[in-house]
mmCIF file of C-alpha atoms and ligand atoms in Angstrom:
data_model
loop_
_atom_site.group_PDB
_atom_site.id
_atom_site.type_symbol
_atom_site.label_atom_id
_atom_site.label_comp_id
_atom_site.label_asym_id
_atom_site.label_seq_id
_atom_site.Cartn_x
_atom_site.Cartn_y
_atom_site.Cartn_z
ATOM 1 C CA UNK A 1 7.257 23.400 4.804
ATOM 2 C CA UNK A 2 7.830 20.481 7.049
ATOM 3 C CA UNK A 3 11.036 19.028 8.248
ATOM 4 C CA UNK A 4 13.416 19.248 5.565
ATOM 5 C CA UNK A 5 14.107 15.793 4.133
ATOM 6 C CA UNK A 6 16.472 16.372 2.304
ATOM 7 C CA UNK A 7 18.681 16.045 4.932
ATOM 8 C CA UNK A 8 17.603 12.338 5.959
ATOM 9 C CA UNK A 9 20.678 10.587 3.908
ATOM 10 C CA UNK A 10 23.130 12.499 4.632
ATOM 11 C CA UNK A 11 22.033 12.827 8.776
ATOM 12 C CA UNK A 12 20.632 10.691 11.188
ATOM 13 C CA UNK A 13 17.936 12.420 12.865
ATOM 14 C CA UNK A 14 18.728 13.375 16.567
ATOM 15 C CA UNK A 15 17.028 11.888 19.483
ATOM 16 C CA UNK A 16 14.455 14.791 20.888
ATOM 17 C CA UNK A 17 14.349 16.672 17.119
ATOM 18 C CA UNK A 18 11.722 18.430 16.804
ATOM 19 C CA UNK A 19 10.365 18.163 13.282
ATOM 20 C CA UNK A 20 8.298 21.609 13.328
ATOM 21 C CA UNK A 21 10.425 24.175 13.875
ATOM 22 C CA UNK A 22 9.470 25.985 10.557
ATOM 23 C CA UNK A 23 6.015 26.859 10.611
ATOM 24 C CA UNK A 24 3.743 26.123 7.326
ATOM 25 C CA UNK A 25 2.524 28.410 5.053
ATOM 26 C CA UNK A 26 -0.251 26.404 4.244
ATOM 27 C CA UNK A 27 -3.034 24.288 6.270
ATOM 28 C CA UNK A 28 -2.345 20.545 5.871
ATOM 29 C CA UNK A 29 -5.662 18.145 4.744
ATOM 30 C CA UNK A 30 -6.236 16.408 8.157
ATOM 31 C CA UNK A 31 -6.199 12.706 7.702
ATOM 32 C CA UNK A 32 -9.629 11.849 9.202
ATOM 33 C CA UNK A 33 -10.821 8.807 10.997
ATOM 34 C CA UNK A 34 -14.425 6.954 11.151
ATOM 35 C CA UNK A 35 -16.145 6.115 14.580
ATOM 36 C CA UNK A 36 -16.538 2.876 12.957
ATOM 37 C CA UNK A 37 -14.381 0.665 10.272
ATOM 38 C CA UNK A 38 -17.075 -1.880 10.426
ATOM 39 C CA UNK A 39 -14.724 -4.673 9.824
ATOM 40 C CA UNK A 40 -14.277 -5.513 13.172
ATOM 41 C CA UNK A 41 -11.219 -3.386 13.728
ATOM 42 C CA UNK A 42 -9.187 -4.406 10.668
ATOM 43 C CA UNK A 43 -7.719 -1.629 8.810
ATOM 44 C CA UNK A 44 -7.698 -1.485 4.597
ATOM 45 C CA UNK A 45 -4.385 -1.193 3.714
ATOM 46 C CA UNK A 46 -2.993 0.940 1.248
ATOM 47 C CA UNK A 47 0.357 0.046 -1.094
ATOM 48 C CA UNK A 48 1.816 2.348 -2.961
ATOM 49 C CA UNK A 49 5.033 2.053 -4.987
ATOM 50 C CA UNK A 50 7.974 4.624 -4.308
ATOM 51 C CA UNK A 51 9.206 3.962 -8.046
ATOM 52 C CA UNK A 52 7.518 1.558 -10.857
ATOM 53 C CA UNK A 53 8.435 -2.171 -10.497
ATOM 54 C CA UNK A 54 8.449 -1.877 -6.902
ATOM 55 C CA UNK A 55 7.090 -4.578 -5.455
ATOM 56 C CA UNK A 56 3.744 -3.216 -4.706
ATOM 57 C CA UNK A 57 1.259 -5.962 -6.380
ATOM 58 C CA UNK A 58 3.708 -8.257 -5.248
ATOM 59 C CA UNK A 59 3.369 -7.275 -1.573
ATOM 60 C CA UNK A 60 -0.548 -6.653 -1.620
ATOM 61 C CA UNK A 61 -0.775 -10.297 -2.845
ATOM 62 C CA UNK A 62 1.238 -10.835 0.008
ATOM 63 C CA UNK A 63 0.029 -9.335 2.470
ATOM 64 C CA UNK A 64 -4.044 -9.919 2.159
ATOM 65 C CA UNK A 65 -2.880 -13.584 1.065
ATOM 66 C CA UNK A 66 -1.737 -13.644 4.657
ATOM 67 C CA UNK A 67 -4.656 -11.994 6.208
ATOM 68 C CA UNK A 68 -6.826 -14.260 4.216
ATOM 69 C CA UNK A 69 -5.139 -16.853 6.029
ATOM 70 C CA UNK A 70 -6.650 -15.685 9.220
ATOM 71 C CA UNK A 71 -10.629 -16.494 7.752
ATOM 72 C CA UNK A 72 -11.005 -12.942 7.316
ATOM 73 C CA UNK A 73 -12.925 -11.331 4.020
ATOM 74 C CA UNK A 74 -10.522 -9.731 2.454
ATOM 75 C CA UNK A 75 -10.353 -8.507 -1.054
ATOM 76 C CA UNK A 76 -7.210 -7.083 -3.024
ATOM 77 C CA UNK A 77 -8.593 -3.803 -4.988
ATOM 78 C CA UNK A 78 -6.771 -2.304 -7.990
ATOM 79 C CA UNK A 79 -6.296 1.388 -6.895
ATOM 80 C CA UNK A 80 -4.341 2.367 -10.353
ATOM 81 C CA UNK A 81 -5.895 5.019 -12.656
ATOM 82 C CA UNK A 82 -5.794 3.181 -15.217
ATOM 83 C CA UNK A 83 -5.662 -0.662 -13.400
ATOM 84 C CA UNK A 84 -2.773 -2.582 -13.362
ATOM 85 C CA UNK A 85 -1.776 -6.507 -13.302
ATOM 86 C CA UNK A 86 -3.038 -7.484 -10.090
ATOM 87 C CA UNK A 87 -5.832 -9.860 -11.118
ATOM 88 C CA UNK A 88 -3.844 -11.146 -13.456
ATOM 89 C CA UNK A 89 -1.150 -11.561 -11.096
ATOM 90 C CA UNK A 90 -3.585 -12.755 -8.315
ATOM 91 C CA UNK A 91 -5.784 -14.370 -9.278
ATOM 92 C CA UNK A 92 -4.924 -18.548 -9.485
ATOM 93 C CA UNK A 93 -8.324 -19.600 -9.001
ATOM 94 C CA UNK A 94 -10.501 -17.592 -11.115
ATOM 95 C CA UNK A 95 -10.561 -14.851 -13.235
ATOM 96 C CA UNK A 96 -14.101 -12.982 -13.258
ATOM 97 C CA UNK A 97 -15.284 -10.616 -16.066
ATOM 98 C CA UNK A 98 -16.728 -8.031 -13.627
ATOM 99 C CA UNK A 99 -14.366 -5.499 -13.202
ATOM 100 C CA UNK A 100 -14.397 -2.762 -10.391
ATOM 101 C CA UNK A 101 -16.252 0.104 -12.339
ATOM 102 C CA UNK A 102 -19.009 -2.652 -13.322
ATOM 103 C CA UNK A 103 -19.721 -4.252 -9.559
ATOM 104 C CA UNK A 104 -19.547 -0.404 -8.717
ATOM 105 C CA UNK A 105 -22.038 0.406 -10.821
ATOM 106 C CA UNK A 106 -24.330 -2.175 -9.847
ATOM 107 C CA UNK A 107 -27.111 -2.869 -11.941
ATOM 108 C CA UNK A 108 -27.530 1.036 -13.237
ATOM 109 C CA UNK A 109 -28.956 2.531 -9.771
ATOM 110 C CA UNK A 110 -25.571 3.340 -8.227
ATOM 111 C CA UNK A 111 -26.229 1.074 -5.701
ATOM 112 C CA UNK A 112 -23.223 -1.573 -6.312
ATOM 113 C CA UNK A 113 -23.826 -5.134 -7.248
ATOM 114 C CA UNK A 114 -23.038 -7.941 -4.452
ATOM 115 C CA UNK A 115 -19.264 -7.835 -4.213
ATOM 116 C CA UNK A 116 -18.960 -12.103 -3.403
ATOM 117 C CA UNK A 117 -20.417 -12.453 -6.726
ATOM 118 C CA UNK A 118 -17.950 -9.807 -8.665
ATOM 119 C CA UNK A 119 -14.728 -11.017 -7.005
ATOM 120 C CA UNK A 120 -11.816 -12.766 -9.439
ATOM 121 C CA UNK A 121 -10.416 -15.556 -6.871
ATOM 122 C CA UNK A 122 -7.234 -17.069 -5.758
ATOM 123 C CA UNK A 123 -6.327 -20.082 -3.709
ATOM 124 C CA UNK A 124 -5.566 -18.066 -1.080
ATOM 125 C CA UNK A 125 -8.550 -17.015 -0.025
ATOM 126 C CA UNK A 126 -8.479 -13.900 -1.014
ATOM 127 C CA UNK A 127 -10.958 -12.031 -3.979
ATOM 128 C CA UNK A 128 -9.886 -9.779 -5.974
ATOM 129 C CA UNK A 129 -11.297 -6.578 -7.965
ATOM 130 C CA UNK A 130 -9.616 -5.640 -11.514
ATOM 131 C CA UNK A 131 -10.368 -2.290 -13.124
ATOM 132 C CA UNK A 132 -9.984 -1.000 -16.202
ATOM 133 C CA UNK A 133 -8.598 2.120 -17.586
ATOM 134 C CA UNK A 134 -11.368 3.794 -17.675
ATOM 135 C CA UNK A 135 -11.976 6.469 -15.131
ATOM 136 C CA UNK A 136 -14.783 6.292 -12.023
ATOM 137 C CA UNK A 137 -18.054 7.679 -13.541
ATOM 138 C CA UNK A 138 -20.879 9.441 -11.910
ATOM 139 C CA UNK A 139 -18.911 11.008 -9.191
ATOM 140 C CA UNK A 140 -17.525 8.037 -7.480
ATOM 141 C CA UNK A 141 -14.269 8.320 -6.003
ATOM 142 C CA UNK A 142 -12.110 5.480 -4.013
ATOM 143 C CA UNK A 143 -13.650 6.845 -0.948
ATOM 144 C CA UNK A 144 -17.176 5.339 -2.659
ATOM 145 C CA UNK A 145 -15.354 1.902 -3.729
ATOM 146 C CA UNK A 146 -14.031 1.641 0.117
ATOM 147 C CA UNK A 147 -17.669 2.312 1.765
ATOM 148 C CA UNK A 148 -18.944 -0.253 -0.664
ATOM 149 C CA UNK A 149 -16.239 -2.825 0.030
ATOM 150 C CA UNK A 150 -16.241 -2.286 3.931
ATOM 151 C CA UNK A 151 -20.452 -2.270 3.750
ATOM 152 C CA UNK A 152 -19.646 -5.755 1.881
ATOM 153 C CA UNK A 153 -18.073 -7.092 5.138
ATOM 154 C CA UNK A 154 -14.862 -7.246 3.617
ATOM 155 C CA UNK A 155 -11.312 -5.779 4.597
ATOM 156 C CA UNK A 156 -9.750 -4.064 1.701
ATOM 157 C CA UNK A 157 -5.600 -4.197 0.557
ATOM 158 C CA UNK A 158 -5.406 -1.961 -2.429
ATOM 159 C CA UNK A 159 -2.818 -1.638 -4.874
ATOM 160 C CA UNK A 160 -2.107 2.210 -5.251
ATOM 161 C CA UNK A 161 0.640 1.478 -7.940
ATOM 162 C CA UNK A 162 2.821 4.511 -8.748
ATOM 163 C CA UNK A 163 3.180 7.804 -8.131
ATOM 164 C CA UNK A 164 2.013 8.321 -4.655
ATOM 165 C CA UNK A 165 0.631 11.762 -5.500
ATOM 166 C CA UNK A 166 -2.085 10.093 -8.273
ATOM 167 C CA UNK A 167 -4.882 11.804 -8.216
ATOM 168 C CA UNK A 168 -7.392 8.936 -7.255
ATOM 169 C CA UNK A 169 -5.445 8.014 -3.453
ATOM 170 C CA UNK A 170 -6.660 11.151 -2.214
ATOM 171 C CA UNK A 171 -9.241 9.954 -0.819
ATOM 172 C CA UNK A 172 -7.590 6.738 0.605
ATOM 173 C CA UNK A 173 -4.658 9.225 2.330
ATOM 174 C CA UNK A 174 -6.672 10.918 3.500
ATOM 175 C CA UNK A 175 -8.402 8.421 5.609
ATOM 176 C CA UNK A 176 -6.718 7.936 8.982
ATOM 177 C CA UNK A 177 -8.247 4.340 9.263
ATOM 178 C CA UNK A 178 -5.924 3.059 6.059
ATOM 179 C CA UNK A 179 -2.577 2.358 7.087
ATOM 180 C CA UNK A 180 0.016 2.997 4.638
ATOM 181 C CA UNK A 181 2.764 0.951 3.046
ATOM 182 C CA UNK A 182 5.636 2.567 0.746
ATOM 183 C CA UNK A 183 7.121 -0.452 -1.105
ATOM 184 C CA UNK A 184 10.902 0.040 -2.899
ATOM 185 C CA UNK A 185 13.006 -2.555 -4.442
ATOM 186 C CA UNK A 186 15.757 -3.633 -2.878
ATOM 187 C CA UNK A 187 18.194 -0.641 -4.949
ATOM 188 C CA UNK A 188 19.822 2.392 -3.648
ATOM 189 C CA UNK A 189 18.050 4.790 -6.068
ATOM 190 C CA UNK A 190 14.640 3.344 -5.225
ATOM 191 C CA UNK A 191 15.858 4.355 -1.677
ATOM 192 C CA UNK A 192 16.959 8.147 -2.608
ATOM 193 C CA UNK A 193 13.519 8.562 -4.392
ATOM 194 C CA UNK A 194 11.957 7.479 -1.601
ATOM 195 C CA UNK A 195 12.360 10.709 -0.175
ATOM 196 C CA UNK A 196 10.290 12.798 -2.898
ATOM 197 C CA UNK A 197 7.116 10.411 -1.686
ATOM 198 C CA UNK A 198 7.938 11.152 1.732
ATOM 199 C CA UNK A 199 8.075 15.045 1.391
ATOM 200 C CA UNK A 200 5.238 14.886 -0.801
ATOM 201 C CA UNK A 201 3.283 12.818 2.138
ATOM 202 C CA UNK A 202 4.446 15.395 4.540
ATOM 203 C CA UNK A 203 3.389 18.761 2.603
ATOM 204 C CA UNK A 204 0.326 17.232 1.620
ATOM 205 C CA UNK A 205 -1.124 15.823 5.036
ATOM 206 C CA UNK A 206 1.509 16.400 7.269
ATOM 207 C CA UNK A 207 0.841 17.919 10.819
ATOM 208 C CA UNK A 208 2.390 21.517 11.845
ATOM 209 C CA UNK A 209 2.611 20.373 15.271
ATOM 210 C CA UNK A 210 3.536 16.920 14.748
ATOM 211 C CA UNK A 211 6.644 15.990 16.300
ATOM 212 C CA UNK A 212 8.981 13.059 15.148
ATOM 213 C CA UNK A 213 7.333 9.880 14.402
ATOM 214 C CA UNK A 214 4.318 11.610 14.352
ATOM 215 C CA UNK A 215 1.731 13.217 11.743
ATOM 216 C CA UNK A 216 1.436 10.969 8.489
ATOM 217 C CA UNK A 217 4.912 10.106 7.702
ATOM 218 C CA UNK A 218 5.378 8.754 11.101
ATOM 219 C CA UNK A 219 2.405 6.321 10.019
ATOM 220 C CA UNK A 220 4.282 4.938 6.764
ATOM 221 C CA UNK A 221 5.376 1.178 6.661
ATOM 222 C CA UNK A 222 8.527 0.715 4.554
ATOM 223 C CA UNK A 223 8.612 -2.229 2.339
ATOM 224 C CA UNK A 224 11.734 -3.575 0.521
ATOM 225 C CA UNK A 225 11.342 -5.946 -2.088
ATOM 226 C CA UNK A 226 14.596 -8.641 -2.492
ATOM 227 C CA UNK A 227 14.277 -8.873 -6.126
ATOM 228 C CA UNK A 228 17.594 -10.468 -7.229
ATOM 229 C CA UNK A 229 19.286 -13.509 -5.489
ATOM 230 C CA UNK A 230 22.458 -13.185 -3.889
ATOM 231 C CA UNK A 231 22.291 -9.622 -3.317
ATOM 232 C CA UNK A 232 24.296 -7.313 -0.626
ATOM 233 C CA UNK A 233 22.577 -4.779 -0.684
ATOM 234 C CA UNK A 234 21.863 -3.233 2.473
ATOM 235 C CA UNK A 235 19.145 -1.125 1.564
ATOM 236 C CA UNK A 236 16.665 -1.563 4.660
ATOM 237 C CA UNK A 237 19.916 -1.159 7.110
ATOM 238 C CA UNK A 238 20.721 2.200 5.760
ATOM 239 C CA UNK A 239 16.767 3.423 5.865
ATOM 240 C CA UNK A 240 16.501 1.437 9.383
ATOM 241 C CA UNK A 241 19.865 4.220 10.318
ATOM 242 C CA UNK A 242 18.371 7.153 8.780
ATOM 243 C CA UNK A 243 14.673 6.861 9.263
ATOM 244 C CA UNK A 244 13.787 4.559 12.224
ATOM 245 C CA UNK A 245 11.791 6.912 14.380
ATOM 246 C CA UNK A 246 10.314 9.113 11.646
ATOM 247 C CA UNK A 247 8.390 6.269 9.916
ATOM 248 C CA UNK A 248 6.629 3.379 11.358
ATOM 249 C CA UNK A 249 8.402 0.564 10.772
ATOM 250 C CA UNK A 250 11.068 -1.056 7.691
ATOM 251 C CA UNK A 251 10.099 -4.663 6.660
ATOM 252 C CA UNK A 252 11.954 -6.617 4.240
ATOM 253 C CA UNK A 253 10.681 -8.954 1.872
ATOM 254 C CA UNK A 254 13.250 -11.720 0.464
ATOM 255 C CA UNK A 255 14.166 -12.886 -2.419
ATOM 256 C CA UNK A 256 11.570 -15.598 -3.637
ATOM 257 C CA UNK A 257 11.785 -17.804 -6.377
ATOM 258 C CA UNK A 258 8.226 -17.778 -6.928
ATOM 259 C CA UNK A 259 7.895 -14.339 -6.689
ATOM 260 C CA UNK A 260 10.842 -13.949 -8.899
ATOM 261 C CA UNK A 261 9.135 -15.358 -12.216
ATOM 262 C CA UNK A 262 6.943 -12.488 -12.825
ATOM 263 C CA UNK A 263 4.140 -14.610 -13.500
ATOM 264 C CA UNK A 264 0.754 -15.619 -11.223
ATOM 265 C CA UNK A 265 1.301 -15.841 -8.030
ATOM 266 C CA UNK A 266 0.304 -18.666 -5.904
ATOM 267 C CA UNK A 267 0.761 -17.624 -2.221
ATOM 268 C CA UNK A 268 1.006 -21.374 -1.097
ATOM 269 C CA UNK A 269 4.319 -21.934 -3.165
ATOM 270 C CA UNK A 270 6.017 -19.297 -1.810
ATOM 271 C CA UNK A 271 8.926 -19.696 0.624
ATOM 272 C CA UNK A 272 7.969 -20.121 4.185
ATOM 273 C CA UNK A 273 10.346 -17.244 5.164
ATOM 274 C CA UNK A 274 8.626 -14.823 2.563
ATOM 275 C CA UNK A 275 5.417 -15.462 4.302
ATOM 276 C CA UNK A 276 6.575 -15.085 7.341
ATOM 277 C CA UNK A 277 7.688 -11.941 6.184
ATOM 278 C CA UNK A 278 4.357 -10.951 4.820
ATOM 279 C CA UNK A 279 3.022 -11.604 8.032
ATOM 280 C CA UNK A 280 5.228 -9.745 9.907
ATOM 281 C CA UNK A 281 4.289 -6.833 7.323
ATOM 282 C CA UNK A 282 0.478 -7.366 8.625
ATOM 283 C CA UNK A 283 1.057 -7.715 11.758
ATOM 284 C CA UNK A 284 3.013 -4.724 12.568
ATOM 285 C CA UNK A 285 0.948 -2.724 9.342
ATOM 286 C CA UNK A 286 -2.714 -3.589 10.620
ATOM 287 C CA UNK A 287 -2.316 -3.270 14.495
HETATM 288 N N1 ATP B 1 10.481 -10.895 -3.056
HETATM 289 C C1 ATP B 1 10.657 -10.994 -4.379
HETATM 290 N N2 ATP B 1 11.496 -11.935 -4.897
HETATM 291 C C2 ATP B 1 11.679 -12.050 -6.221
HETATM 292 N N3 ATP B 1 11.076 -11.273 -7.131
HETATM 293 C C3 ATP B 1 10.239 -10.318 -6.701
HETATM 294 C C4 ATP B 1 9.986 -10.123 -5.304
HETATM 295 N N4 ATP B 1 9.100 -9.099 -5.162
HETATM 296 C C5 ATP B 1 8.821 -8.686 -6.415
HETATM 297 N N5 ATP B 1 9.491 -9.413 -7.343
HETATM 298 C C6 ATP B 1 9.421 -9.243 -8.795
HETATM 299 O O1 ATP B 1 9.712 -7.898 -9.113
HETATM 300 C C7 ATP B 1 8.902 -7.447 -10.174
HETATM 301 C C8 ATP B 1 8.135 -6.214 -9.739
HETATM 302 O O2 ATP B 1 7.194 -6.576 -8.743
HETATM 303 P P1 ATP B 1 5.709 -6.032 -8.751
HETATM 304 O O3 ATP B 1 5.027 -6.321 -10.039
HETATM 305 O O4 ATP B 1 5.072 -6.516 -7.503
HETATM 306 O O5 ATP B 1 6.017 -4.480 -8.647
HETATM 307 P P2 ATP B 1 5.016 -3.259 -8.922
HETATM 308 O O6 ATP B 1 5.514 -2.140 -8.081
HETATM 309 O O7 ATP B 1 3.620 -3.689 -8.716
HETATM 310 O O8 ATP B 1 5.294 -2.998 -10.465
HETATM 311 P P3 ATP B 1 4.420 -2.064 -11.464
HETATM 312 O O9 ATP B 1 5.089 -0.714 -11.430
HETATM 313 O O10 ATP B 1 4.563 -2.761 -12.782
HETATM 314 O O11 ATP B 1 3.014 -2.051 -10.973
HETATM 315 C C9 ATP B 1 7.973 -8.580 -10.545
HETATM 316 O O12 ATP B 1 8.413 -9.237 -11.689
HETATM 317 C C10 ATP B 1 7.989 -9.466 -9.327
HETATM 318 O O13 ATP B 1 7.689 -10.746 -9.606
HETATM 319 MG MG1 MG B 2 1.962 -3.369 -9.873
#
């Protein structure tokens, strides 16, 4: 076992900690990194939810809606087993047929089809790929949907949904060059679960000889989601007390009218103080 999380409400860690004083009794999976990206630098993103309703399609629309903004190719890709709302959600401009497994599968020679001409759209900028509940045939994995979306010139934000420990983000945890975003709502049991994702991160990938701030959790972007108006709850100051210096960094996203509806998003009518907060998100997630 790792550092013992457990303790992280109740204690603020102490400057100099060391984290690995307990040796594991297992090897951790090495998060691994490419010589090469091959989207000139940019890392995918991956968002995961620490609890359902989290804020995690939310904040991928957000956040490649943003990067979008910068004239970059970048397309949100539904990372759920069984796919989730994000097209739906996302898409304000146009709504395409194709879903993930179909551009995957290209034209029936495993080679995938062109991904500009399989994308749903919104306004934004941004495409987006649906799936559907069925699961990835032929031995594909999302490490074979990210080689095929990077080899399409295009920077990937994927929507992991929730649990963090689904089966099919293996492959995307493991991958050093995808930076990682937890995303809560703004609630104090959303905050406490947190902590299960965390330990599971840490047993799973975490390094033996990793000091604070270091190894995978260290690498972990806290999100939390504003979903109510006129809210104090002080959520993000009480992780910013107890976990600055164990995880990368705590963003907060505010409450947004827009955002609040349920319904599709369009990024241009949200609030110019949630975007700013989306690209804050990017800029410290993606550096
Ligand atoms: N900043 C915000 N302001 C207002 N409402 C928000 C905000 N962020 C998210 N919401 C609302 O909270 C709800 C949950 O958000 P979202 O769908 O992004 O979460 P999720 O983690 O993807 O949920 P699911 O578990 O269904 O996949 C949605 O109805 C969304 O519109
Ligand atoms: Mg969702």
């Amino acid at each position: 076992m790792g550092e013992d999380w457990s303790r992280w409400l109740d204690e603020a860690p102490v400057a100099g900690d060391s984290v690995s004083q307990s040796v594991r009794s297992e090897a951790p999976v090495a998060r691994l990194r490419g010589d090469d990206n091959g989207s000139g630098g940019q890392r995918s993103i991956l968002v995961v939810g620490g609890c359902g309703g989290a804020g995690t399609t939310t904040t991928v629309l957000g956040i490649a809606g943003e990067f979008a903004g910068e004239g970059r190719p970048t397309v949100a890709v539904d990372a759920t087993s069984a796919g989730s709302d994000l097209a739906l959600r996302g898409a304000d401009e146009h709504l395409h047929p194709v879903s993930l497994q179909s551009w995957l599968y290209g034209r029936g020679d495993d080679e995938p089809a062109p991904l500009r001409e399989c994308l749903s759209r919104a306004t934004s900028g941004i495409g987006l790929l649906w799936r559907d509940a069925e699961p990835l045939r032929r031995r594909a994995t999302y490490l074979t949907v990210a080689r095929a979306v990077r080899d399409a010139g295009y920077t990937a934000v994927y929507d992991g949904g929730h649990p963090i420990a689904a089966r099919q983000l293996l492959p995307l945890l493991a991958d050093a060059d995808v930076a990682l975003v937890l995303a809560i709502p703004a609630r104090n049991d959303a905050a406490n679960r947190l902590r299960v994702a965390l330990e599971w991160l840490d047993d799973q990938f975490g390094d033996p000889v990793d000091r604070r701030g270091g190894g995978i959790v260290g690498e972990v972007t806290i999100v939390v989601s504003h979903q109510y108006p006129d809210q104090d709850i002080r959520v993000a100051e009480h992780l910013r007390e107890h976990l600055s210096g164990w995880v990368r960094d705590i963003e907060e996203i505010p409450y947004d009218s827009h955002l609040a509806r349920g319904e599709l998003v369009r990024h241009a009518s949200l609030a110019p103080e949630t975007r700013r907060a989306y690209r804050r998100l990017l800029t410290g997630v993606a550096s």
